Structure formats: C-alpha cells, structure tokens
C-alpha cells in the first residue's frame, strides 16, 4: 500500500530537530510521538500526532520538513542528542529543550504464513494498547517453515492488511489459516 511504499522510501538515516514549546518536562503528548517501550534499541515510534495546527513538536517539524523526511509511525530512533542506549535516549527525550534525533525508516515487508493446522511458533511481546507485536523468538512452527526470514526483533504491524491493537493483531493471527503478516524491521 501507499504508506508501506513511503515507509521504505528513505533507506539512509536522517536527522530531525525537535524543539520543546514549554519549560515543562517534555512528555509523549506534547512531543507528539509515542514509543513502544518493549524495544531496548532502537526506539520504535508506535504513534505520531495527526497533522494539525502545530500543537506538538512533531507537528511543527512535519509541517516544515522536506518531502519524504517527515517523522512517521513505525520509524526507529537510533540516537537522541548523541546518546544511543535506550535508558539515555529516554532520559534525554524527557528533559532536553532541543532534541536531535537520528531516524531510520524500517525495512517493511509482508510474508504469508501457512499454518496447515499447526502453531505459528512465535513468541511475541507488546505493551498494553500497542499497535504492533514485537517478535522475541521464532521457534518450531509455521513461521520457520513458510517464512524463514522472519526473525526476533521484527515487528508485526498488520495481519491480512488489518492494523489494530495488540489484542486485535493476535486475534487476526489466531483465526487465519494463512495470515499475511505485515512486518517492520530495524535496519
């Protein structure tokens, strides 16, 4: 789909500068991006504030960004103000008045998994209310036999073209005999 093509368009990392509006601590709401906390590194952007009147740092950046270099859902943050560990990046995200982010678009791909009445063979992790499932292990099962390139660290972001909460994604996987997984992978 169009979003998938766009998500893969910039393969090289790029820098984004976000400026905080107030003297208060910057939280996800006034920053305008939300992260799935299951990733250690890099940080996974699970949600972006919708385009609007520039009320968040991300909206202001995206309104002025060169075409193709807007921040998007499912992007990965590889560095924040020169820091690249999850704890350091999270600390800086909450406290720095200006944020210099190194952004990497995900590798996006789809794989059909033929369950043939068997188990998927996946262990997944997710945050409450998340919009993706992080694969933590690929064991014996349908994924290993029909889509052997899927690996731990990949994120399931859609099932049969459907996007939703972690519970809805898991339900879609369990009720489909041949689920088509939409995946995002950090590069």
Coordinates of C-alpha atoms in Angstrom, one line a residue:
X1 CA 0.0 0.0 0.0
X2 CA 1.0 3.6 -0.3
X3 CA 2.0 4.0 3.3
X4 CA 4.2 0.9 3.0
X5 CA 6.0 2.2 -0.1
X6 CA 6.5 5.6 1.6
X7 CA 7.8 4.0 4.8
X8 CA 10.6 2.3 2.8
X9 CA 11.5 5.3 0.6
X10 CA 14.3 6.7 2.8
X11 CA 16.8 3.9 3.4
X12 CA 19.6 6.2 4.8
X13 CA 19.2 7.5 8.4
X14 CA 18.4 11.2 8.6
X15 CA 18.4 13.9 11.4
X16 CA 15.4 15.6 12.9
X17 CA 15.4 18.5 15.3
X18 CA 12.5 18.9 17.6
X19 CA 12.1 21.9 19.9
X20 CA 10.1 21.8 23.1
X21 CA 7.3 24.5 23.5
X22 CA 7.2 24.9 27.2
X23 CA 9.5 24.8 30.2
X24 CA 7.7 21.8 31.5
X25 CA 9.1 18.3 31.1
X26 CA 8.5 17.0 27.6
X27 CA 6.3 14.0 27.6
X28 CA 5.0 11.9 24.7
X29 CA 1.8 14.0 24.4
X30 CA 3.4 17.4 23.9
X31 CA 6.3 15.9 21.9
X32 CA 3.7 14.3 19.6
X33 CA 5.3 10.8 19.3
X34 CA 4.7 7.7 21.3
X35 CA 7.1 4.9 21.7
X36 CA 6.6 1.2 22.2
X37 CA 8.6 0.6 25.4
X38 CA 9.3 -3.1 24.6
X39 CA 12.3 -2.2 22.4
X40 CA 15.6 -1.7 24.1
X41 CA 17.3 -0.2 21.0
X42 CA 16.4 1.4 18.7
X43 CA 13.3 3.1 20.0
X44 CA 10.2 2.2 17.9
X45 CA 7.7 5.0 17.1
X46 CA 4.3 3.4 17.5
X47 CA 2.2 6.6 17.1
X48 CA 2.5 10.1 15.7
X49 CA 0.2 13.0 16.5
X50 CA -2.0 13.6 13.4
X51 CA -1.3 16.6 11.2
X52 CA -2.9 19.6 12.8
X53 CA -2.2 23.2 13.8
X54 CA 1.4 22.6 15.1
X55 CA 0.5 22.0 18.7
X56 CA 3.2 19.4 19.2
X57 CA 6.9 19.4 18.4
X58 CA 6.4 16.7 15.8
X59 CA 3.6 18.6 14.1
X60 CA 5.7 21.7 13.8
X61 CA 8.6 19.7 12.4
X62 CA 6.5 17.7 10.0
X63 CA 4.8 20.8 8.6
X64 CA 8.2 22.2 7.6
X65 CA 10.1 19.0 6.8
X66 CA 11.3 18.3 3.3
X67 CA 9.1 15.8 1.5
X68 CA 9.9 12.3 2.5
X69 CA 11.7 13.3 5.6
X70 CA 8.7 13.7 7.9
X71 CA 8.5 11.6 11.1
X72 CA 6.2 8.6 10.6
X73 CA 4.7 5.8 12.6
X74 CA 7.0 2.8 12.7
X75 CA 10.2 4.8 12.3
X76 CA 13.1 3.9 14.5
X77 CA 15.0 6.4 16.7
X78 CA 18.6 5.3 16.7
X79 CA 20.1 8.3 18.6
X80 CA 18.9 11.2 20.7
X81 CA 21.4 14.1 21.2
X82 CA 24.3 11.8 20.6
X83 CA 23.0 9.1 23.0
X84 CA 22.2 5.6 21.7
X85 CA 21.3 3.4 24.7
X86 CA 17.6 3.1 25.5
X87 CA 17.9 4.5 29.0
X88 CA 20.0 7.5 27.9
X89 CA 17.7 8.2 25.0
X90 CA 14.5 8.1 27.1
X91 CA 16.1 10.4 29.7
X92 CA 17.1 12.9 27.1
X93 CA 13.7 12.7 25.4
X94 CA 12.1 13.9 28.7
X95 CA 14.5 16.6 29.6
X96 CA 16.3 18.3 26.8
X97 CA 14.9 21.6 25.4
X98 CA 16.1 20.6 21.9
X99 CA 16.2 17.1 20.5
X100 CA 18.5 16.0 17.7
X101 CA 17.1 12.6 16.6
X102 CA 18.7 10.1 14.2
X103 CA 15.8 8.5 12.4
X104 CA 15.9 5.3 10.4
X105 CA 13.0 4.1 8.3
X106 CA 12.1 0.5 8.8
X107 CA 12.5 -2.2 6.3
X108 CA 8.9 -3.1 5.5
X109 CA 7.8 -6.5 4.1
X110 CA 5.0 -9.0 4.0
X111 CA 5.1 -12.7 4.5
X112 CA 2.3 -15.3 4.1
X113 CA 2.4 -18.0 6.8
X114 CA 0.8 -21.3 6.0
X115 CA -0.2 -22.8 9.4
X116 CA -1.6 -26.1 8.0
X117 CA -3.4 -26.6 11.3
X118 CA -0.2 -26.1 13.3
X119 CA 1.2 -23.5 15.6
X120 CA 2.9 -20.3 14.4
X121 CA 6.0 -20.9 16.5
X122 CA 6.3 -17.3 17.5
X123 CA 6.9 -15.7 20.9
X124 CA 5.8 -12.1 20.9
X125 CA 5.9 -9.2 23.3
X126 CA 3.8 -6.0 23.4
X127 CA 3.0 -3.0 25.5
X128 CA -0.6 -2.5 26.7
X129 CA -2.6 -0.8 23.9
X130 CA 0.3 -1.2 21.5
X131 CA -0.3 -1.2 17.7
X132 CA 2.3 -3.9 16.9
X133 CA 3.7 -7.2 18.2
X134 CA 7.5 -7.5 18.7
X135 CA 8.7 -11.0 17.8
X136 CA 11.0 -12.1 20.6
X137 CA 11.6 -15.7 19.4
X138 CA 11.0 -17.8 16.3
X139 CA 10.7 -21.5 17.3
X140 CA 9.5 -24.6 15.5
X141 CA 6.3 -24.0 13.6
X142 CA 4.7 -22.4 10.6
X143 CA 6.7 -19.2 10.5
X144 CA 10.0 -21.0 10.5
X145 CA 8.9 -23.4 7.7
X146 CA 7.0 -20.9 5.5
X147 CA 8.7 -17.6 6.2
X148 CA 12.2 -18.4 7.5
X149 CA 13.5 -14.9 7.0
X150 CA 11.3 -13.6 9.9
X151 CA 13.4 -13.1 13.0
X152 CA 13.4 -12.0 16.6
X153 CA 13.2 -8.2 16.7
X154 CA 10.8 -7.9 13.7
X155 CA 7.5 -6.2 14.5
X156 CA 4.2 -7.4 13.2
X157 CA 2.3 -4.2 12.3
X158 CA -0.6 -5.7 10.3
X159 CA -2.3 -9.0 9.7
X160 CA -4.1 -9.6 6.4
X161 CA -3.9 -5.9 5.8
X162 CA -5.6 -5.1 9.1
X163 CA -3.9 -2.8 11.6
X164 CA -5.1 -2.5 15.2
X165 CA -4.2 -3.1 18.8
X166 CA -2.0 -5.9 20.0
X167 CA -5.1 -7.9 21.0
X168 CA -6.7 -7.5 17.6
X169 CA -3.5 -8.4 15.8
X170 CA -3.1 -11.6 17.9
X171 CA -6.8 -12.5 17.3
X172 CA -6.3 -12.0 13.5
X173 CA -3.3 -14.3 13.6
X174 CA -5.1 -17.0 15.5
X175 CA -8.2 -17.0 13.4
X176 CA -6.5 -17.1 10.0
X177 CA -5.1 -20.3 8.5
X178 CA -2.8 -18.4 6.2
X179 CA -2.2 -15.0 7.8
X180 CA -0.3 -12.4 5.8
X181 CA 2.0 -10.6 8.2
X182 CA 3.0 -7.0 7.6
X183 CA 6.4 -6.6 9.2
X184 CA 8.7 -3.8 10.2
X185 CA 12.4 -4.4 10.8
X186 CA 15.1 -2.0 12.2
X187 CA 17.8 -1.6 9.6

